PDB file of C-alpha atoms and ligand atoms in Angstrom:
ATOM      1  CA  UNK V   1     -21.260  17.528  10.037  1.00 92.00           C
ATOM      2  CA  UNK V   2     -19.545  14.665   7.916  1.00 98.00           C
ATOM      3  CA  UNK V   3     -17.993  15.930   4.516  1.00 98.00           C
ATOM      4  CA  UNK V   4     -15.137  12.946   3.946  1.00 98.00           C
ATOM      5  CA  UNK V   5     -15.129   9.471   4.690  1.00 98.00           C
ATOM      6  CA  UNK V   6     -11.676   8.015   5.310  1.00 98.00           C
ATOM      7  CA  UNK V   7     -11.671   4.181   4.774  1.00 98.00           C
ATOM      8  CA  UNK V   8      -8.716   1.711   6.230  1.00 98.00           C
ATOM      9  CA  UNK V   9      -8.564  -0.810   3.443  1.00 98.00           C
ATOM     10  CA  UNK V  10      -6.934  -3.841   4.900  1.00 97.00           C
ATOM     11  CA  UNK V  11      -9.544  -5.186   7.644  1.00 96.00           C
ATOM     12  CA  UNK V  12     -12.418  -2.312   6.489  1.00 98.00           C
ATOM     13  CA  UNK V  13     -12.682  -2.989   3.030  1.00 98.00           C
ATOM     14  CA  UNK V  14     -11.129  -6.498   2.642  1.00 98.00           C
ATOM     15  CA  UNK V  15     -10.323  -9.217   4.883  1.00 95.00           C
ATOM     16  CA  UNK V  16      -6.120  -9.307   3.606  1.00 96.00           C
ATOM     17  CA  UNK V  17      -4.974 -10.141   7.389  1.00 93.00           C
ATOM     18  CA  UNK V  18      -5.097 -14.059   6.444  1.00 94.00           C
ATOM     19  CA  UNK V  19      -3.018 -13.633   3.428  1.00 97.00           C
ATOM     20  CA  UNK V  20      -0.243 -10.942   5.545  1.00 97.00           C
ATOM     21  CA  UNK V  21      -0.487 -14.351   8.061  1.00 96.00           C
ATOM     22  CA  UNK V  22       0.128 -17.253   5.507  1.00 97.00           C
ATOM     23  CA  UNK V  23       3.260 -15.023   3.892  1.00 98.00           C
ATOM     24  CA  UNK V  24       4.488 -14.028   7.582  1.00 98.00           C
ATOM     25  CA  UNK V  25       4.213 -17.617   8.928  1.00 98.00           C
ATOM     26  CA  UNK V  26       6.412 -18.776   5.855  1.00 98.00           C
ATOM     27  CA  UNK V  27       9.297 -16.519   6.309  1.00 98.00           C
ATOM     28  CA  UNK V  28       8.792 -17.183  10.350  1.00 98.00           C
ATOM     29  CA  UNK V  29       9.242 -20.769   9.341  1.00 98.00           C
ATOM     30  CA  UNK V  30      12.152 -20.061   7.721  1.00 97.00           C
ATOM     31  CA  UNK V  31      13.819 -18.039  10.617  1.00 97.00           C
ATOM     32  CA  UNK V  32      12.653 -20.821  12.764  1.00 97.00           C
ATOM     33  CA  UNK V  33      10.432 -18.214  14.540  1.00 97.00           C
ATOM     34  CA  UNK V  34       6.791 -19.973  16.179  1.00 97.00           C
ATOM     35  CA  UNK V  35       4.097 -17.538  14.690  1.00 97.00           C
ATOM     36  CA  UNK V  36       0.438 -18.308  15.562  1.00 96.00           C
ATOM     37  CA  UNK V  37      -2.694 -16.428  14.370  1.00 92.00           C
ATOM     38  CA  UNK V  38      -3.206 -15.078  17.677  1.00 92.00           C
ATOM     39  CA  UNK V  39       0.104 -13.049  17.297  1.00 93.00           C
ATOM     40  CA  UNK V  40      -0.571 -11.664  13.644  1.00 92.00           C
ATOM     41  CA  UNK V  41      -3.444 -10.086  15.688  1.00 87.00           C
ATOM     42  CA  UNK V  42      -0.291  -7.670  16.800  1.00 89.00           C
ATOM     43  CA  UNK V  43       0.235  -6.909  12.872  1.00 92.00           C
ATOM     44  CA  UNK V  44      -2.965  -5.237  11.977  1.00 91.00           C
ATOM     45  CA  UNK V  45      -2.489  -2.131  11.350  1.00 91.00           C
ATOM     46  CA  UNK V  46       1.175  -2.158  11.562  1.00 90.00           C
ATOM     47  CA  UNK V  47       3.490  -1.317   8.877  1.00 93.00           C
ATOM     48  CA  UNK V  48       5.629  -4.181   7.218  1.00 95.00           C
ATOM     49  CA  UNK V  49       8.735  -2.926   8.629  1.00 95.00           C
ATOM     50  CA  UNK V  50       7.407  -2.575  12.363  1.00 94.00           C
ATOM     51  CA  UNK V  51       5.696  -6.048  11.595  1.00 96.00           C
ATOM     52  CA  UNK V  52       9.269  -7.804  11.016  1.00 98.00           C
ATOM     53  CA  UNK V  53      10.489  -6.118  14.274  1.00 97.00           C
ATOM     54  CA  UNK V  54       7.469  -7.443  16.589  1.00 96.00           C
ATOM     55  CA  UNK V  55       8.098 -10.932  14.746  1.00 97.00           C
ATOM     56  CA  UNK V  56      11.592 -11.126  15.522  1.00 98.00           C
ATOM     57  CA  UNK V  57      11.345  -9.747  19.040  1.00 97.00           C
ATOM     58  CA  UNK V  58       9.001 -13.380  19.911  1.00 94.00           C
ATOM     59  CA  UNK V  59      12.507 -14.892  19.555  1.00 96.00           C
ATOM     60  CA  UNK V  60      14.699 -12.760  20.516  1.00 97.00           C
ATOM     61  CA  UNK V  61      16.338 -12.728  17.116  1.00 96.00           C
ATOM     62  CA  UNK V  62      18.550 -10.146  15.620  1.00 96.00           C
ATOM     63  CA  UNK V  63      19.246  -9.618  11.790  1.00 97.00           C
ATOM     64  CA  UNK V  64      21.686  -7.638   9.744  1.00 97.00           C
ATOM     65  CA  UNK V  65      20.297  -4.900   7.332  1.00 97.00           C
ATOM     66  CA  UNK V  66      20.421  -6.930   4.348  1.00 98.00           C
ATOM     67  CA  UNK V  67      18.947  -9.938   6.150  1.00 98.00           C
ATOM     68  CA  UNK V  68      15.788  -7.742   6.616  1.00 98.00           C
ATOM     69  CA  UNK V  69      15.873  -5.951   3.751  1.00 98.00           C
ATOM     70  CA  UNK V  70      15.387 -10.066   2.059  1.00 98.00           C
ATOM     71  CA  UNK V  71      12.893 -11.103   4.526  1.00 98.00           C
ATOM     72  CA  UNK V  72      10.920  -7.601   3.745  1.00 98.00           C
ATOM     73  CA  UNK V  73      10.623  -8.481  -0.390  1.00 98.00           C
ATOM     74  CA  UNK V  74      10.179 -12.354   0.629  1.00 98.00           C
ATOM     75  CA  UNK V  75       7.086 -11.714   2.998  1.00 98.00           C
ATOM     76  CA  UNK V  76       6.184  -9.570   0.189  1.00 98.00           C
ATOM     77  CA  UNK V  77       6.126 -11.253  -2.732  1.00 98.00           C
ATOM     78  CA  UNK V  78       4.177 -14.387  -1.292  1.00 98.00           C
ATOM     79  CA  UNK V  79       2.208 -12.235  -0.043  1.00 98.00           C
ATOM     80  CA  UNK V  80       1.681 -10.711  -3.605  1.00 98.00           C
ATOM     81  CA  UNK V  81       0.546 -14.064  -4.883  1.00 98.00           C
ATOM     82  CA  UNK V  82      -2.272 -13.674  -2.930  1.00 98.00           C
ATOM     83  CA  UNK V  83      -3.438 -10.342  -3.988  1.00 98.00           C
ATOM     84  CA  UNK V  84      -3.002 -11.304  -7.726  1.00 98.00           C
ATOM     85  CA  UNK V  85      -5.531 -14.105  -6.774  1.00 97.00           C
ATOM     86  CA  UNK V  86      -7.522 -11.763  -4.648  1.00 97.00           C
ATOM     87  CA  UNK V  87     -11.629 -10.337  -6.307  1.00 96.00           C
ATOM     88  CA  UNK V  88     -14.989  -8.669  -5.797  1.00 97.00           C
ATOM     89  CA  UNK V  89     -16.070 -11.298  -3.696  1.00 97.00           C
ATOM     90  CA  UNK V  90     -13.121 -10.599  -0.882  1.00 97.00           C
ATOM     91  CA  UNK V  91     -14.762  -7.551  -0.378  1.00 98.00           C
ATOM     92  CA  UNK V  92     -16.173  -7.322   3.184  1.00 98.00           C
ATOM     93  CA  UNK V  93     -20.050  -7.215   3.649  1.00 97.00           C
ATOM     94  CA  UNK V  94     -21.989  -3.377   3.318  1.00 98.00           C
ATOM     95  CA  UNK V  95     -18.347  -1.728   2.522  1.00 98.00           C
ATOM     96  CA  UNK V  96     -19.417  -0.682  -1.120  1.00 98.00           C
ATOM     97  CA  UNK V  97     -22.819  -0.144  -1.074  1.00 98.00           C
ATOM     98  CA  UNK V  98     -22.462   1.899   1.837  1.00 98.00           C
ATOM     99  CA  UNK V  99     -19.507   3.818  -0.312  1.00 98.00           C
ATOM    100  CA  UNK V 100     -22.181   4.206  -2.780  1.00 98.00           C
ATOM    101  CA  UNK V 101     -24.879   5.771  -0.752  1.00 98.00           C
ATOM    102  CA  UNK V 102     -21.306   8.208   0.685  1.00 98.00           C
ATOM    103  CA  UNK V 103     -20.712   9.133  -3.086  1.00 97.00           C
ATOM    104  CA  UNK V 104     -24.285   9.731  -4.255  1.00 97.00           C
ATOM    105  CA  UNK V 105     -24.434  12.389  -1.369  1.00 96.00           C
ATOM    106  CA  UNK V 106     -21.426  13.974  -2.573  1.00 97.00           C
ATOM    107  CA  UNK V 107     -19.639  13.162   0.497  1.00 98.00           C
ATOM    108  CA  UNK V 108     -15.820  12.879  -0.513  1.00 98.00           C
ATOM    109  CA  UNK V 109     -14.767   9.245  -0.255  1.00 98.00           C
ATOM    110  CA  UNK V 110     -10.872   9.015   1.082  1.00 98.00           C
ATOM    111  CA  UNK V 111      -8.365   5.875   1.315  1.00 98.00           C
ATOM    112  CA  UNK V 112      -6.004   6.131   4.162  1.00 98.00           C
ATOM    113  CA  UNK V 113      -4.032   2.927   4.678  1.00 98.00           C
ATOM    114  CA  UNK V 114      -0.675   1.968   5.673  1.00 96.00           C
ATOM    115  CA  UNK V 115      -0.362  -0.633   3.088  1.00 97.00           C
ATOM    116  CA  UNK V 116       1.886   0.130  -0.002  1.00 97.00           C
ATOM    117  CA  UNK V 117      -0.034  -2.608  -2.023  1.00 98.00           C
ATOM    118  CA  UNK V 118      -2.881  -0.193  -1.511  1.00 98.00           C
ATOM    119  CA  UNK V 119      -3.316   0.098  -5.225  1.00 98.00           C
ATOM    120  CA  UNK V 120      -3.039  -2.709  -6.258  1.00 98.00           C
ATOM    121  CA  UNK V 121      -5.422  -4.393  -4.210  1.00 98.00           C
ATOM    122  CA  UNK V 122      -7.748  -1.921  -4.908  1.00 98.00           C
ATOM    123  CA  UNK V 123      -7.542  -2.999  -8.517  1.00 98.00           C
ATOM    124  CA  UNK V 124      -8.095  -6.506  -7.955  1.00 98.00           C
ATOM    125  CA  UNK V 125     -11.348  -5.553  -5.832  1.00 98.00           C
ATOM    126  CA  UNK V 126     -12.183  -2.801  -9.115  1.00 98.00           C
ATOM    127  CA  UNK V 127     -12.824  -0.095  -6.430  1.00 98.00           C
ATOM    128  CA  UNK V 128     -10.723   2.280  -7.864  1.00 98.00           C
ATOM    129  CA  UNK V 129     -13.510   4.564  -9.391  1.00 97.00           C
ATOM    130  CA  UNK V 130     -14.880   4.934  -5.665  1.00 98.00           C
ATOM    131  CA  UNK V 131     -11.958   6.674  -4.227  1.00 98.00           C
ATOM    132  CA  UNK V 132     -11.413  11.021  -4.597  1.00 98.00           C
ATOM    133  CA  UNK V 133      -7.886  10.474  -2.932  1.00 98.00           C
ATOM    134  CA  UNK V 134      -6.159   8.103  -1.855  1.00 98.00           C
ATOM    135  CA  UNK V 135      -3.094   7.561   0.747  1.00 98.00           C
ATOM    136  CA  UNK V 136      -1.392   4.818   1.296  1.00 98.00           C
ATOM    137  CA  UNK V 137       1.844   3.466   2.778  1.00 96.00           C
ATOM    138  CA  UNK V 138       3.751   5.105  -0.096  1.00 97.00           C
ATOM    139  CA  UNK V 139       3.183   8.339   0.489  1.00 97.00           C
ATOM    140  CA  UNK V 140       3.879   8.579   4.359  1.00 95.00           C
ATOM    141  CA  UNK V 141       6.987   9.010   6.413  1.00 94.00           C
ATOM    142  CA  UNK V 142       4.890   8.501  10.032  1.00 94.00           C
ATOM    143  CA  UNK V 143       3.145   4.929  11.064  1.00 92.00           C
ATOM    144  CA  UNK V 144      -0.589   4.941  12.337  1.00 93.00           C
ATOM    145  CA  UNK V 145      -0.851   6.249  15.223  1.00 95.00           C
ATOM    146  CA  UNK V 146       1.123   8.929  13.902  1.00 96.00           C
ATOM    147  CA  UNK V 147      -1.999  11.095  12.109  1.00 98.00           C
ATOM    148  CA  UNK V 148      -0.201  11.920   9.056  1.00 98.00           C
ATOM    149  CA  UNK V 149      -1.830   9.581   6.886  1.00 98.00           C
ATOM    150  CA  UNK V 150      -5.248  10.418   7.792  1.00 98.00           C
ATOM    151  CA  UNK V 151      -4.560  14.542   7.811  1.00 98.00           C
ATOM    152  CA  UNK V 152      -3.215  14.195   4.323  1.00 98.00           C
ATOM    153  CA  UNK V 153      -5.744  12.460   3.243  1.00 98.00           C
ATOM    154  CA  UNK V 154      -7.975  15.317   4.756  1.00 98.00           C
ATOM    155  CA  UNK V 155      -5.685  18.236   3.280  1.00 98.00           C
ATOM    156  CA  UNK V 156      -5.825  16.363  -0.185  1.00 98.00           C
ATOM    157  CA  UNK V 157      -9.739  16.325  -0.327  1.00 98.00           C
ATOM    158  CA  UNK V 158      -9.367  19.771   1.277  1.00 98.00           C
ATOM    159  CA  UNK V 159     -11.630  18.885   4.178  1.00 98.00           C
ATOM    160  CA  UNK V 160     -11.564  20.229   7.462  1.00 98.00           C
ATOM    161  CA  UNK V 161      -9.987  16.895   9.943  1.00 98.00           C
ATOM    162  CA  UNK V 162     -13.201  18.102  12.445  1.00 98.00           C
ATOM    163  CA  UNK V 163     -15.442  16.905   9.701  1.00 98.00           C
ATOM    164  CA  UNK V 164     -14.019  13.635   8.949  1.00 98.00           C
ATOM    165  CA  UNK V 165     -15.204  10.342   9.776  1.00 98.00           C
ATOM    166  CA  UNK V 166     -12.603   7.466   9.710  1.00 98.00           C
ATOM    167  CA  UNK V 167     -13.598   4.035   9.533  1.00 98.00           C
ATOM    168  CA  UNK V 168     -10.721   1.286  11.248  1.00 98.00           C
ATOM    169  CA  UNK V 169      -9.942  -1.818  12.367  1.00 96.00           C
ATOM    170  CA  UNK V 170      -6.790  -1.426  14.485  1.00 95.00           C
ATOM    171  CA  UNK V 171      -6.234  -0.401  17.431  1.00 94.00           C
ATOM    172  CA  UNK V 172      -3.135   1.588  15.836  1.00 93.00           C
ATOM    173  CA  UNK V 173      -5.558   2.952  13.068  1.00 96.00           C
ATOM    174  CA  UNK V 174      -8.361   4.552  15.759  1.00 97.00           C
ATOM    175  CA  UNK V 175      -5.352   6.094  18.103  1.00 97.00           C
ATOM    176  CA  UNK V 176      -4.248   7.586  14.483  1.00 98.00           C
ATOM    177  CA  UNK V 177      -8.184   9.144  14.005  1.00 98.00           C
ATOM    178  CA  UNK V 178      -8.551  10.629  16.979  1.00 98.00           C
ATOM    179  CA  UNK V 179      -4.914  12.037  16.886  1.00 98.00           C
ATOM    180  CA  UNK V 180      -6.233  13.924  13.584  1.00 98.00           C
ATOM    181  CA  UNK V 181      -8.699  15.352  15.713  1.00 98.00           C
ATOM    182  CA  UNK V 182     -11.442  13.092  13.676  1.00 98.00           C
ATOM    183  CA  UNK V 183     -14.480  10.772  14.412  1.00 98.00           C
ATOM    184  CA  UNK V 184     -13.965   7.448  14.310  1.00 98.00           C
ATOM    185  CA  UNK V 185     -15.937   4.088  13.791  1.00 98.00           C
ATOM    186  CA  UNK V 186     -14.144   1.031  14.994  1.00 98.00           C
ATOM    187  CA  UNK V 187     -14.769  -2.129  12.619  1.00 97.00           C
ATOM    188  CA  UNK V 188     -14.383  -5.110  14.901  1.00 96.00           C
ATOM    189  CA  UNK V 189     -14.590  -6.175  18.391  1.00 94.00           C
ATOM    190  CA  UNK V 190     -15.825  -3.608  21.036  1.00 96.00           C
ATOM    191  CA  UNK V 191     -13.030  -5.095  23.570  1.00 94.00           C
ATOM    192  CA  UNK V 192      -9.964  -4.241  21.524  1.00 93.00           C
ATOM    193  CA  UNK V 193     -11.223  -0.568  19.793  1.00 96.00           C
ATOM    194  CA  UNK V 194     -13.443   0.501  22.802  1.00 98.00           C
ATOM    195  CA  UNK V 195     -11.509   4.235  21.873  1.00 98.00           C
ATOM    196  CA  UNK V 196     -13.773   4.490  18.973  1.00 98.00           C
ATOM    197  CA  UNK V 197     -16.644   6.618  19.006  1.00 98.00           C
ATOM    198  CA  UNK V 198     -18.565   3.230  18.518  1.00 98.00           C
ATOM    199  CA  UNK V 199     -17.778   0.121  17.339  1.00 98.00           C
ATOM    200  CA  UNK V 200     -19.548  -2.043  14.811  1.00 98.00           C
ATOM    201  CA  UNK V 201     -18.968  -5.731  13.798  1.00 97.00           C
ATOM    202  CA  UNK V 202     -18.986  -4.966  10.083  1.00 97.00           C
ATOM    203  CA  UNK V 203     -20.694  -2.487   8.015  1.00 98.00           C
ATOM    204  CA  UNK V 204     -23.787  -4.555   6.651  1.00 98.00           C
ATOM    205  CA  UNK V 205     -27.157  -2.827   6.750  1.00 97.00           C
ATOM    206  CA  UNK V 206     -25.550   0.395   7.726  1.00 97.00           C
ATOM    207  CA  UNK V 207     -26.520   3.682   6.459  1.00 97.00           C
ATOM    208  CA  UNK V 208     -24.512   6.975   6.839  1.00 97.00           C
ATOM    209  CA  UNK V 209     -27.750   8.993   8.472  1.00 96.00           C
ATOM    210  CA  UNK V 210     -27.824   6.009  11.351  1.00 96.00           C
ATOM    211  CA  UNK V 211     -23.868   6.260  11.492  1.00 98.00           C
ATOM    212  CA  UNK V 212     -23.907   9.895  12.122  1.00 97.00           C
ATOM    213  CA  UNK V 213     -26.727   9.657  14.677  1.00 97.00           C
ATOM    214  CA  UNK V 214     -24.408   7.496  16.797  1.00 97.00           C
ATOM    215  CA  UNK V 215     -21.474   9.718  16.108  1.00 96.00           C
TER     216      UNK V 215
HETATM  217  C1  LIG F 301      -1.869  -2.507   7.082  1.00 84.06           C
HETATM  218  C2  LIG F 301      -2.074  -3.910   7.592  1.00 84.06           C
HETATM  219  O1  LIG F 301      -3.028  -2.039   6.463  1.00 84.06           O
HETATM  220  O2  LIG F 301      -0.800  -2.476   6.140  1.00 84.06           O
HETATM  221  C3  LIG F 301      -0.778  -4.441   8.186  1.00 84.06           C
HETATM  222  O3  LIG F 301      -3.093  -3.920   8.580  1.00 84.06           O
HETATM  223  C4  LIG F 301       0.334  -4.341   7.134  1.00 84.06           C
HETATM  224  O4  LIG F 301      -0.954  -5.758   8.609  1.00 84.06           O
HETATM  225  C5  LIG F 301       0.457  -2.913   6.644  1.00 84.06           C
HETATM  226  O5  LIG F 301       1.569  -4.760   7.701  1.00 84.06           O
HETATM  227  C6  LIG F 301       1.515  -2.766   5.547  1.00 84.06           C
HETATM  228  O6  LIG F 301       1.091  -3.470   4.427  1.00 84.06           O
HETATM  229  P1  LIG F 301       1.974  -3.796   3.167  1.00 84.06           P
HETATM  230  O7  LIG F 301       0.942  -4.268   2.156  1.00 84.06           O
HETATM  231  O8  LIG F 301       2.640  -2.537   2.738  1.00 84.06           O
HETATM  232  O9  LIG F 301       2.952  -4.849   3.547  1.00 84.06           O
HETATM  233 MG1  LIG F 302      -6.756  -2.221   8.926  1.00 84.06          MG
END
């Protein structure tokens, strides 16, 4: 029934919504912008672009072009200094040992992620290897909830979207699943991704023969 796993990285595999926050919150301090945790909850999922805009909307603030374009490689490159710090132990609980048990049944194993430091952090967390395909915010035109990450990630394992099983933890990220005509499994609270075909807190002590069951 399941022949691909599709894995959101930031949020699924590792917890990178604190460091998006600290690099956000500087550039909002620069704009003289208030940004709390509670509204970088908006940004998960998001893409950095669409991120700016919701930021600037909670002050009603305008830019030119080339103001964003700065703010866009500011954010980023503090935000940069955190990956480059970034290891194995950031990654979240049961993520790779349930990849393992995906792999050793020769399930294929996709990335689908909005995040165009996909790689990278990838490489910090040495999870490279685990990956048949990966698709990141690189590679697509359309933001989640826009499918088109998640079907190319389908089309490039060459896996029907019917037997795919996406795991996410924005709300943005499950709309995106089930637009691809997939299952989904919402990492997080059952409140906010109640869409999901269930919803887990994290992905310790999980096994993919109990996942499916739930399916
Ligand atoms: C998503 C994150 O995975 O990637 C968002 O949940 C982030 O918070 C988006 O804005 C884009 O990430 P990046 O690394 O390209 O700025
Ligand atoms: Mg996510």
């Amino acid at each position: 029934m399941i022949d691909c796993c599709i894995f959101d990285l930031d949020g699924v595999i590792v917890d990178t919504a604190k460091y998006h926050f600290l690099a956000w919150k500087r550039l909002a301090d620069q704009l003289d912008i208030v940004f709390t945790e509670e509204n970088n909850e908006l940004l998960k999922g998001v893409s950095r672009v669409e991120s700016l805009n919701i930021i600037l909307r909670l002050a009603d603030k305008t830019l030119t072009e080339e103001e964003r374009v700065s703010c866009l490689e500011r954010k980023n490159t503090w935000y940069l200094e955190y990956i480059h710090r970034l290891d194995r132990s950031e990654i979240l609980p049961g993520v790779e040992k349930l990849i393992t048990e995906i792999r050793g049944r020769g399930i294929k194993i996709a990335l689908g992620s909005a995040s165009k430091n996909a790689v990278i952090i990838l490489q910090q967390l040495k999870l490279m290897d685990m990956f048949d395909v990966i698709v990141d915010g690189t590679q697509v035109s359309q933001a989640k909830p826009d499918p088109e990450v998640f079907l190319n990630a389908a089309k490039d394992v060459d896996i029907d979207p019917q037997k795919c099983l996406v795991f996410e933890d924005a709300v943005a990220g499950v709309e995106a699943a089930l637009n691809a005509g997939m299952y989904v499994i919402g990492i997080g609270s059952e409140e906010t991704l109640h869409q999901a075909n269930f919803v887990l807190q994290d992905l310790q002590n999980q096994t993919l023969d109990q996942l499916i069951e739930r399916l």
